[in-house]
Amino acid sequence: MGTSNASEQKNKQRAIRLAWLARIFSNDKSAATDELAEEMLVEHHPDYHISTFVEGFRPLRKYLDKAGPVSFDVSTIDHSDGDRSYASLSVNGEVIFELVVRFEVQAPYRVMYWMSHPPLPAGVSVRRYQPEDAGGCVALERACPMEMLDGSQWIIDRGVYFNDYLNLMQAIDAAVVVDHNAGDQIIGFFSCALRPVRYHGEQTFCIYQHHYRVHPDHRAGSVSQALAAFIDPRRTFQNEMPAFPYAMVDPNNAHLQHMGFPKVDDVTIARLALPATAGTNSMHPVQDAQLICELINTTHAERSLFTPYTPASLAQRVGQVDSYSAHSFFGDENAVLGLWRVGEVNIGIKDGVEAVSKVHFVMDYGFRSLAAFEDLIQLVLTSELTQGATHLAFICDTRATEYPFLHDLADDEQNFDIQTLPFTADAFKDGVTYCDAIYC
């Protein structure tokens, strides 16, 4: 009986707070006072912009401009998802917005996080990503080519390794939108990960947002907004202290800018594809974890967002998936490369002509001298063709010392912007940025 009463009391308090949010949507000025916000929210955080929410939330502003003054009702509530509740905000019985709200797990059950989106079409739903969704997400990425500045398109197919891309990250929170009217086709995908970094000399974390895809046939609706509302980084990573979110995006992406994530000026991340060639050279495996860490740390020590490797952190990294293991490192005492042989299919389309490549990645690398690094690259390129790849891919800041050499060898290069919150842009501007290939 006690448990039942506690649950009823919790849901009652949640309902009160959902009704308060309905008043916020209704532009009830009294609901936006600091005193009331402090009773309803864990903290009156400036990111919520309670006092100016109506002006700042574009879908609501657009609706109110057309409908005039309205009073939203909470028409349905679902408390079944642990510390999260879902509610529909309606006007005259028509659902206008869906709320996703996270509450404190104990009294007084104040709001910790809330997002909203216009309702999805009938037969379309959003839910957590599951490993068996990988094939549908691969198909979605193939249907969503990136539009590059030169007018070309770029399609990525991660194939059977799609889940490995996610599992190699520190932590992952991902969601899909499913169209049940079309055989449960995945029409949207979005994820974020927790990346350990050094920021202003302190060890912390940042939230990396990535793999944001919406099928071209569904971009006029609310799919992208539903994904953004469903993913709550603060819920997934609440035991950590994320410093800031960031994303690496193709140059034509303006969505994050509209969300308050402007481009960081004068910072460009390059994805370079170096062509593999036939050869008979053999490479030497390196399994000395201390040596590998020493070489990687020597190269990247002063770079922004780099966390020095230790044998323990290296073991954790190479133990998360079978495709990238302790046996993936090659080189000698002067230079080392960690090769991730996933055979990612890249399709470039320009002037109606397709160019298909199969790519292996350099995940980790380090060197004592640039000459030793260059020699190792030449050696690796003559071995990867026999391993089924047409190209070896590097990710690096265009300001890095190794970039000119890689640029000269590459037969394809894609450049990307960094977009982040304005007050964190200096993390990328203060010297060369370390680029972890799995987060790019």
PDB file of C-alpha atoms in Angstrom, residues 32-260:
ATOM      1  CA  ALA A  32       7.307  32.326 -15.761  1.00  0.00           C
ATOM      2  CA  THR A  33       8.180  34.144 -12.529  1.00  0.00           C
ATOM      3  CA  ASP A  34      11.450  33.214 -10.881  1.00  0.00           C
ATOM      4  CA  GLU A  35       9.723  32.110  -7.676  1.00  0.00           C
ATOM      5  CA  LEU A  36       7.376  29.685  -9.372  1.00  0.00           C
ATOM      6  CA  ALA A  37      10.100  28.421 -11.710  1.00  0.00           C
ATOM      7  CA  GLU A  38      12.278  27.598  -8.700  1.00  0.00           C
ATOM      8  CA  GLU A  39       9.446  25.542  -7.221  1.00  0.00           C
ATOM      9  CA  MET A  40       8.945  23.627 -10.458  1.00  0.00           C
ATOM     10  CA  LEU A  41      12.522  23.354 -11.784  1.00  0.00           C
ATOM     11  CA  VAL A  42      15.596  21.909 -10.111  1.00  0.00           C
ATOM     12  CA  GLU A  43      17.306  25.159 -11.021  1.00  0.00           C
ATOM     13  CA  HIS A  44      16.174  28.165 -12.967  1.00  0.00           C
ATOM     14  CA  HIS A  45      18.833  27.478 -15.563  1.00  0.00           C
ATOM     15  CA  PRO A  46      19.336  30.212 -18.188  1.00  0.00           C
ATOM     16  CA  ASP A  47      19.326  27.573 -20.934  1.00  0.00           C
ATOM     17  CA  TYR A  48      15.588  27.123 -20.378  1.00  0.00           C
ATOM     18  CA  HIS A  49      14.814  30.828 -20.992  1.00  0.00           C
ATOM     19  CA  ILE A  50      11.518  30.469 -19.117  1.00  0.00           C
ATOM     20  CA  SER A  51      10.701  34.171 -19.265  1.00  0.00           C
ATOM     21  CA  THR A  52      11.210  34.373 -23.036  1.00  0.00           C
ATOM     22  CA  PHE A  53      10.281  30.831 -23.999  1.00  0.00           C
ATOM     23  CA  VAL A  54       7.366  31.812 -26.247  1.00  0.00           C
ATOM     24  CA  GLU A  55       9.570  34.153 -28.274  1.00  0.00           C
ATOM     25  CA  GLY A  56      12.453  31.681 -28.454  1.00  0.00           C
ATOM     26  CA  PHE A  57      10.672  28.450 -29.370  1.00  0.00           C
ATOM     27  CA  ARG A  58      10.026  28.895 -33.080  1.00  0.00           C
ATOM     28  CA  PRO A  59       7.307  26.205 -33.559  1.00  0.00           C
ATOM     29  CA  LEU A  60       5.287  27.732 -30.704  1.00  0.00           C
ATOM     30  CA  ARG A  61       5.802  31.274 -31.952  1.00  0.00           C
ATOM     31  CA  LYS A  62       4.688  30.221 -35.428  1.00  0.00           C
ATOM     32  CA  TYR A  63       1.600  28.500 -34.035  1.00  0.00           C
ATOM     33  CA  LEU A  64       0.593  31.419 -31.819  1.00  0.00           C
ATOM     34  CA  ASP A  65       1.101  33.933 -34.606  1.00  0.00           C
ATOM     35  CA  LYS A  66      -1.535  32.008 -36.552  1.00  0.00           C
ATOM     36  CA  ALA A  67      -3.892  30.925 -33.771  1.00  0.00           C
ATOM     37  CA  GLY A  68      -3.672  33.894 -31.442  1.00  0.00           C
ATOM     38  CA  PRO A  69      -3.984  33.576 -27.623  1.00  0.00           C
ATOM     39  CA  VAL A  70      -4.701  29.986 -26.602  1.00  0.00           C
ATOM     40  CA  SER A  71      -4.773  27.884 -23.465  1.00  0.00           C
ATOM     41  CA  PHE A  72      -3.065  24.498 -23.754  1.00  0.00           C
ATOM     42  CA  ASP A  73      -4.521  21.457 -22.006  1.00  0.00           C
ATOM     43  CA  VAL A  74      -2.581  18.377 -20.918  1.00  0.00           C
ATOM     44  CA  SER A  75      -4.621  15.782 -22.755  1.00  0.00           C
ATOM     45  CA  THR A  76      -2.642  12.586 -22.164  1.00  0.00           C
ATOM     46  CA  ILE A  77       0.153  11.625 -19.768  1.00  0.00           C
ATOM     47  CA  ASP A  78       2.449   8.594 -19.797  1.00  0.00           C
ATOM     48  CA  HIS A  79       4.570   8.066 -16.651  1.00  0.00           C
ATOM     49  CA  SER A  80       5.797   4.570 -17.579  1.00  0.00           C
ATOM     50  CA  ASP A  81       9.396   5.485 -18.559  1.00  0.00           C
ATOM     51  CA  GLY A  82      11.099   5.674 -15.153  1.00  0.00           C
ATOM     52  CA  ASP A  83      12.086   9.260 -14.386  1.00  0.00           C
ATOM     53  CA  ARG A  84      10.635  10.537 -17.659  1.00  0.00           C
ATOM     54  CA  SER A  85       7.062  11.401 -18.511  1.00  0.00           C
ATOM     55  CA  TYR A  86       5.427  12.101 -21.834  1.00  0.00           C
ATOM     56  CA  ALA A  87       2.474  14.406 -22.260  1.00  0.00           C
ATOM     57  CA  SER A  88       0.380  15.810 -25.085  1.00  0.00           C
ATOM     58  CA  LEU A  89      -0.487  19.491 -25.132  1.00  0.00           C
ATOM     59  CA  SER A  90      -3.804  20.096 -26.878  1.00  0.00           C
ATOM     60  CA  VAL A  91      -6.037  22.960 -27.926  1.00  0.00           C
ATOM     61  CA  ASN A  92      -9.726  22.102 -28.365  1.00  0.00           C
ATOM     62  CA  GLY A  93      -8.836  18.405 -28.460  1.00  0.00           C
ATOM     63  CA  GLU A  94      -6.124  18.735 -31.134  1.00  0.00           C
ATOM     64  CA  VAL A  95      -2.612  17.739 -30.080  1.00  0.00           C
ATOM     65  CA  ILE A  96      -0.237  20.594 -30.923  1.00  0.00           C
ATOM     66  CA  PHE A  97       2.933  19.582 -29.020  1.00  0.00           C
ATOM     67  CA  GLU A  98       4.378  16.501 -27.368  1.00  0.00           C
ATOM     68  CA  LEU A  99       6.361  17.051 -24.164  1.00  0.00           C
ATOM     69  CA  VAL A 100       9.288  14.927 -22.971  1.00  0.00           C
ATOM     70  CA  VAL A 101      10.015  15.764 -19.325  1.00  0.00           C
ATOM     71  CA  ARG A 102      12.527  14.330 -16.852  1.00  0.00           C
ATOM     72  CA  PHE A 103      11.807  14.671 -13.136  1.00  0.00           C
ATOM     73  CA  GLU A 104      13.683  14.219  -9.881  1.00  0.00           C
ATOM     74  CA  VAL A 105      13.337  10.625  -8.739  1.00  0.00           C
ATOM     75  CA  GLN A 106      12.444  11.746  -5.197  1.00  0.00           C
ATOM     76  CA  ALA A 107      10.185  14.420  -3.748  1.00  0.00           C
ATOM     77  CA  PRO A 108       9.487  17.166  -4.613  1.00  0.00           C
ATOM     78  CA  TYR A 109       9.806  15.691  -8.161  1.00  0.00           C
ATOM     79  CA  ARG A 110      10.820  18.952  -9.809  1.00  0.00           C
ATOM     80  CA  VAL A 111      11.555  19.201 -13.523  1.00  0.00           C
ATOM     81  CA  MET A 112      15.189  18.485 -14.381  1.00  0.00           C
ATOM     82  CA  TYR A 113      14.926  18.676 -18.167  1.00  0.00           C
ATOM     83  CA  TRP A 114      12.203  19.255 -20.721  1.00  0.00           C
ATOM     84  CA  MET A 115      11.884  19.355 -24.477  1.00  0.00           C
ATOM     85  CA  SER A 116       8.970  19.329 -26.877  1.00  0.00           C
ATOM     86  CA  HIS A 117       8.129  18.763 -30.514  1.00  0.00           C
ATOM     87  CA  PRO A 118       5.090  18.934 -32.799  1.00  0.00           C
ATOM     88  CA  PRO A 119       3.331  15.561 -32.983  1.00  0.00           C
ATOM     89  CA  LEU A 120       4.611  12.911 -35.342  1.00  0.00           C
ATOM     90  CA  PRO A 121       2.288  11.677 -38.106  1.00  0.00           C
ATOM     91  CA  ALA A 122      -0.054   8.796 -37.365  1.00  0.00           C
ATOM     92  CA  GLY A 123       1.810   5.492 -37.484  1.00  0.00           C
ATOM     93  CA  VAL A 124       5.202   7.084 -36.796  1.00  0.00           C
ATOM     94  CA  SER A 125       6.954   6.793 -33.426  1.00  0.00           C
ATOM     95  CA  VAL A 126      10.266   7.581 -31.749  1.00  0.00           C
ATOM     96  CA  ARG A 127      12.087   5.152 -29.460  1.00  0.00           C
ATOM     97  CA  ARG A 128      15.492   4.110 -28.175  1.00  0.00           C
ATOM     98  CA  TYR A 129      17.968   2.686 -30.677  1.00  0.00           C
ATOM     99  CA  GLN A 130      18.457  -1.096 -30.516  1.00  0.00           C
ATOM    100  CA  PRO A 131      21.367  -3.081 -32.015  1.00  0.00           C
ATOM    101  CA  GLU A 132      19.006  -4.790 -34.468  1.00  0.00           C
ATOM    102  CA  ASP A 133      18.234  -1.345 -35.932  1.00  0.00           C
ATOM    103  CA  ALA A 134      21.708  -1.213 -37.505  1.00  0.00           C
ATOM    104  CA  GLY A 135      20.608  -2.384 -40.949  1.00  0.00           C
ATOM    105  CA  GLY A 136      17.807   0.159 -41.096  1.00  0.00           C
ATOM    106  CA  CYS A 137      20.201   2.944 -40.051  1.00  0.00           C
ATOM    107  CA  VAL A 138      22.701   1.921 -42.740  1.00  0.00           C
ATOM    108  CA  ALA A 139      19.908   2.157 -45.314  1.00  0.00           C
ATOM    109  CA  LEU A 140      18.932   5.551 -43.908  1.00  0.00           C
ATOM    110  CA  GLU A 141      22.472   6.896 -44.238  1.00  0.00           C
ATOM    111  CA  ARG A 142      22.629   5.722 -47.819  1.00  0.00           C
ATOM    112  CA  ALA A 143      19.412   7.641 -48.477  1.00  0.00           C
ATOM    113  CA  CYS A 144      20.869  10.799 -46.905  1.00  0.00           C
ATOM    114  CA  PRO A 145      23.900  11.915 -48.927  1.00  0.00           C
ATOM    115  CA  MET A 146      25.774  14.901 -47.578  1.00  0.00           C
ATOM    116  CA  GLU A 147      25.738  17.896 -49.886  1.00  0.00           C
ATOM    117  CA  MET A 148      29.263  19.294 -50.176  1.00  0.00           C
ATOM    118  CA  LEU A 149      30.247  22.848 -51.053  1.00  0.00           C
ATOM    119  CA  ASP A 150      31.534  21.903 -54.504  1.00  0.00           C
ATOM    120  CA  GLY A 151      28.105  20.575 -55.455  1.00  0.00           C
ATOM    121  CA  SER A 152      29.058  16.933 -55.028  1.00  0.00           C
ATOM    122  CA  GLN A 153      27.362  14.408 -52.766  1.00  0.00           C
ATOM    123  CA  TRP A 154      28.924  11.996 -50.324  1.00  0.00           C
ATOM    124  CA  ILE A 155      27.261   8.780 -49.122  1.00  0.00           C
ATOM    125  CA  ILE A 156      28.571   6.695 -46.203  1.00  0.00           C
ATOM    126  CA  ASP A 157      27.755   3.012 -45.739  1.00  0.00           C
ATOM    127  CA  ARG A 158      29.055   1.620 -42.434  1.00  0.00           C
ATOM    128  CA  GLY A 159      27.800  -1.863 -43.263  1.00  0.00           C
ATOM    129  CA  VAL A 160      27.934  -4.650 -40.694  1.00  0.00           C
ATOM    130  CA  TYR A 161      30.130  -2.517 -38.419  1.00  0.00           C
ATOM    131  CA  PHE A 162      27.478   0.118 -37.693  1.00  0.00           C
ATOM    132  CA  ASN A 163      27.145  -0.960 -34.061  1.00  0.00           C
ATOM    133  CA  ASP A 164      30.924  -0.990 -33.629  1.00  0.00           C
ATOM    134  CA  TYR A 165      31.006   2.711 -34.537  1.00  0.00           C
ATOM    135  CA  LEU A 166      28.675   3.335 -31.595  1.00  0.00           C
ATOM    136  CA  ASN A 167      30.193   0.852 -29.161  1.00  0.00           C
ATOM    137  CA  LEU A 168      33.704   2.258 -29.513  1.00  0.00           C
ATOM    138  CA  MET A 169      32.534   5.489 -27.928  1.00  0.00           C
ATOM    139  CA  GLN A 170      32.749   6.163 -24.215  1.00  0.00           C
ATOM    140  CA  ALA A 171      28.960   6.177 -23.784  1.00  0.00           C
ATOM    141  CA  ILE A 172      26.147   6.405 -26.250  1.00  0.00           C
ATOM    142  CA  ASP A 173      22.536   7.534 -26.248  1.00  0.00           C
ATOM    143  CA  ALA A 174      20.689   7.037 -29.528  1.00  0.00           C
ATOM    144  CA  ALA A 175      17.151   7.136 -30.858  1.00  0.00           C
ATOM    145  CA  VAL A 176      15.321   6.207 -34.040  1.00  0.00           C
ATOM    146  CA  VAL A 177      12.069   7.315 -35.612  1.00  0.00           C
ATOM    147  CA  VAL A 178      10.130   4.416 -37.124  1.00  0.00           C
ATOM    148  CA  ASP A 179       7.462   4.578 -39.817  1.00  0.00           C
ATOM    149  CA  HIS A 180       5.111   1.681 -39.060  1.00  0.00           C
ATOM    150  CA  ASN A 181       3.126   2.495 -42.192  1.00  0.00           C
ATOM    151  CA  ALA A 182       6.111   1.434 -44.299  1.00  0.00           C
ATOM    152  CA  GLY A 183       7.105  -1.866 -42.723  1.00  0.00           C
ATOM    153  CA  ASP A 184       8.802  -0.309 -39.685  1.00  0.00           C
ATOM    154  CA  GLN A 185      11.236   1.637 -41.854  1.00  0.00           C
ATOM    155  CA  ILE A 186      13.706   3.749 -39.901  1.00  0.00           C
ATOM    156  CA  ILE A 187      13.284   7.317 -41.134  1.00  0.00           C
ATOM    157  CA  GLY A 188      15.303   9.154 -38.493  1.00  0.00           C
ATOM    158  CA  PHE A 189      18.370   8.553 -36.336  1.00  0.00           C
ATOM    159  CA  PHE A 190      20.245  10.713 -33.841  1.00  0.00           C
ATOM    160  CA  SER A 191      22.801   9.951 -31.180  1.00  0.00           C
ATOM    161  CA  CYS A 192      25.183  11.589 -28.792  1.00  0.00           C
ATOM    162  CA  ALA A 193      28.187  10.264 -26.945  1.00  0.00           C
ATOM    163  CA  LEU A 194      30.254  11.197 -23.927  1.00  0.00           C
ATOM    164  CA  ARG A 195      33.836  11.962 -24.914  1.00  0.00           C
ATOM    165  CA  PRO A 196      36.598  12.319 -22.285  1.00  0.00           C
ATOM    166  CA  VAL A 197      38.669  15.447 -22.933  1.00  0.00           C
ATOM    167  CA  ARG A 198      41.003  17.910 -21.285  1.00  0.00           C
ATOM    168  CA  TYR A 199      39.451  21.375 -21.257  1.00  0.00           C
ATOM    169  CA  HIS A 200      41.447  24.338 -19.932  1.00  0.00           C
ATOM    170  CA  GLY A 201      43.870  21.831 -18.440  1.00  0.00           C
ATOM    171  CA  GLU A 202      41.186  19.952 -16.502  1.00  0.00           C
ATOM    172  CA  GLN A 203      39.924  16.463 -17.168  1.00  0.00           C
ATOM    173  CA  THR A 204      36.250  16.576 -18.097  1.00  0.00           C
ATOM    174  CA  PHE A 205      33.803  15.380 -20.750  1.00  0.00           C
ATOM    175  CA  CYS A 206      32.014  16.867 -23.694  1.00  0.00           C
ATOM    176  CA  ILE A 207      28.895  15.666 -25.435  1.00  0.00           C
ATOM    177  CA  TYR A 208      29.433  14.822 -29.081  1.00  0.00           C
ATOM    178  CA  GLN A 209      26.292  14.898 -31.219  1.00  0.00           C
ATOM    179  CA  HIS A 210      26.445  12.857 -34.398  1.00  0.00           C
ATOM    180  CA  HIS A 211      24.728  10.622 -36.988  1.00  0.00           C
ATOM    181  CA  TYR A 212      21.812  13.061 -37.270  1.00  0.00           C
ATOM    182  CA  ARG A 213      19.818  11.735 -40.231  1.00  0.00           C
ATOM    183  CA  VAL A 214      16.253  12.241 -41.426  1.00  0.00           C
ATOM    184  CA  HIS A 215      14.985  10.529 -44.563  1.00  0.00           C
ATOM    185  CA  PRO A 216      14.500  13.020 -47.434  1.00  0.00           C
ATOM    186  CA  ASP A 217      10.816  12.078 -47.729  1.00  0.00           C
ATOM    187  CA  HIS A 218      10.148  13.094 -44.118  1.00  0.00           C
ATOM    188  CA  ARG A 219      12.044  16.349 -43.655  1.00  0.00           C
ATOM    189  CA  ALA A 220       9.037  18.651 -43.808  1.00  0.00           C
ATOM    190  CA  GLY A 221       7.550  17.212 -40.611  1.00  0.00           C
ATOM    191  CA  SER A 222       8.618  16.875 -36.980  1.00  0.00           C
ATOM    192  CA  VAL A 223      11.023  13.918 -37.194  1.00  0.00           C
ATOM    193  CA  SER A 224      14.196  15.887 -36.458  1.00  0.00           C
ATOM    194  CA  GLN A 225      12.546  17.749 -33.579  1.00  0.00           C
ATOM    195  CA  ALA A 226      11.234  14.503 -32.095  1.00  0.00           C
ATOM    196  CA  LEU A 227      14.743  13.039 -32.136  1.00  0.00           C
ATOM    197  CA  ALA A 228      16.248  16.106 -30.485  1.00  0.00           C
ATOM    198  CA  ALA A 229      13.561  16.049 -27.796  1.00  0.00           C
ATOM    199  CA  PHE A 230      13.938  12.326 -27.109  1.00  0.00           C
ATOM    200  CA  ILE A 231      17.715  12.404 -26.583  1.00  0.00           C
ATOM    201  CA  ASP A 232      18.530  13.875 -23.170  1.00  0.00           C
ATOM    202  CA  PRO A 233      22.306  13.940 -22.640  1.00  0.00           C
ATOM    203  CA  ARG A 234      21.933  15.135 -19.067  1.00  0.00           C
ATOM    204  CA  ARG A 235      19.921  12.033 -18.217  1.00  0.00           C
ATOM    205  CA  THR A 236      22.350   9.562 -19.753  1.00  0.00           C
ATOM    206  CA  PHE A 237      25.463  11.275 -18.440  1.00  0.00           C
ATOM    207  CA  GLN A 238      24.206  12.667 -15.145  1.00  0.00           C
ATOM    208  CA  ASN A 239      26.994  10.974 -13.176  1.00  0.00           C
ATOM    209  CA  GLU A 240      29.605  12.823 -15.216  1.00  0.00           C
ATOM    210  CA  MET A 241      30.204  16.535 -15.655  1.00  0.00           C
ATOM    211  CA  PRO A 242      29.979  17.314 -19.369  1.00  0.00           C
ATOM    212  CA  ALA A 243      31.623  20.625 -20.195  1.00  0.00           C
ATOM    213  CA  PHE A 244      29.848  21.327 -23.450  1.00  0.00           C
ATOM    214  CA  PRO A 245      28.279  19.784 -26.555  1.00  0.00           C
ATOM    215  CA  TYR A 246      29.776  19.963 -30.021  1.00  0.00           C
ATOM    216  CA  ALA A 247      29.238  18.498 -33.458  1.00  0.00           C
ATOM    217  CA  MET A 248      31.256  18.056 -36.626  1.00  0.00           C
ATOM    218  CA  VAL A 249      28.993  18.727 -39.578  1.00  0.00           C
ATOM    219  CA  ASP A 250      29.096  18.917 -43.324  1.00  0.00           C
ATOM    220  CA  PRO A 251      29.570  22.488 -44.558  1.00  0.00           C
ATOM    221  CA  ASN A 252      26.000  23.085 -45.699  1.00  0.00           C
ATOM    222  CA  ASN A 253      24.386  22.135 -42.392  1.00  0.00           C
ATOM    223  CA  ALA A 254      22.617  25.148 -40.905  1.00  0.00           C
ATOM    224  CA  HIS A 255      20.362  23.299 -38.434  1.00  0.00           C
ATOM    225  CA  LEU A 256      22.740  23.540 -35.476  1.00  0.00           C
ATOM    226  CA  GLN A 257      23.312  27.220 -36.120  1.00  0.00           C
ATOM    227  CA  HIS A 258      19.577  27.765 -35.699  1.00  0.00           C
ATOM    228  CA  MET A 259      19.850  25.886 -32.385  1.00  0.00           C
ATOM    229  CA  GLY A 260      22.536  28.253 -31.097  1.00  0.00           C
TER     230      GLY A 260
END
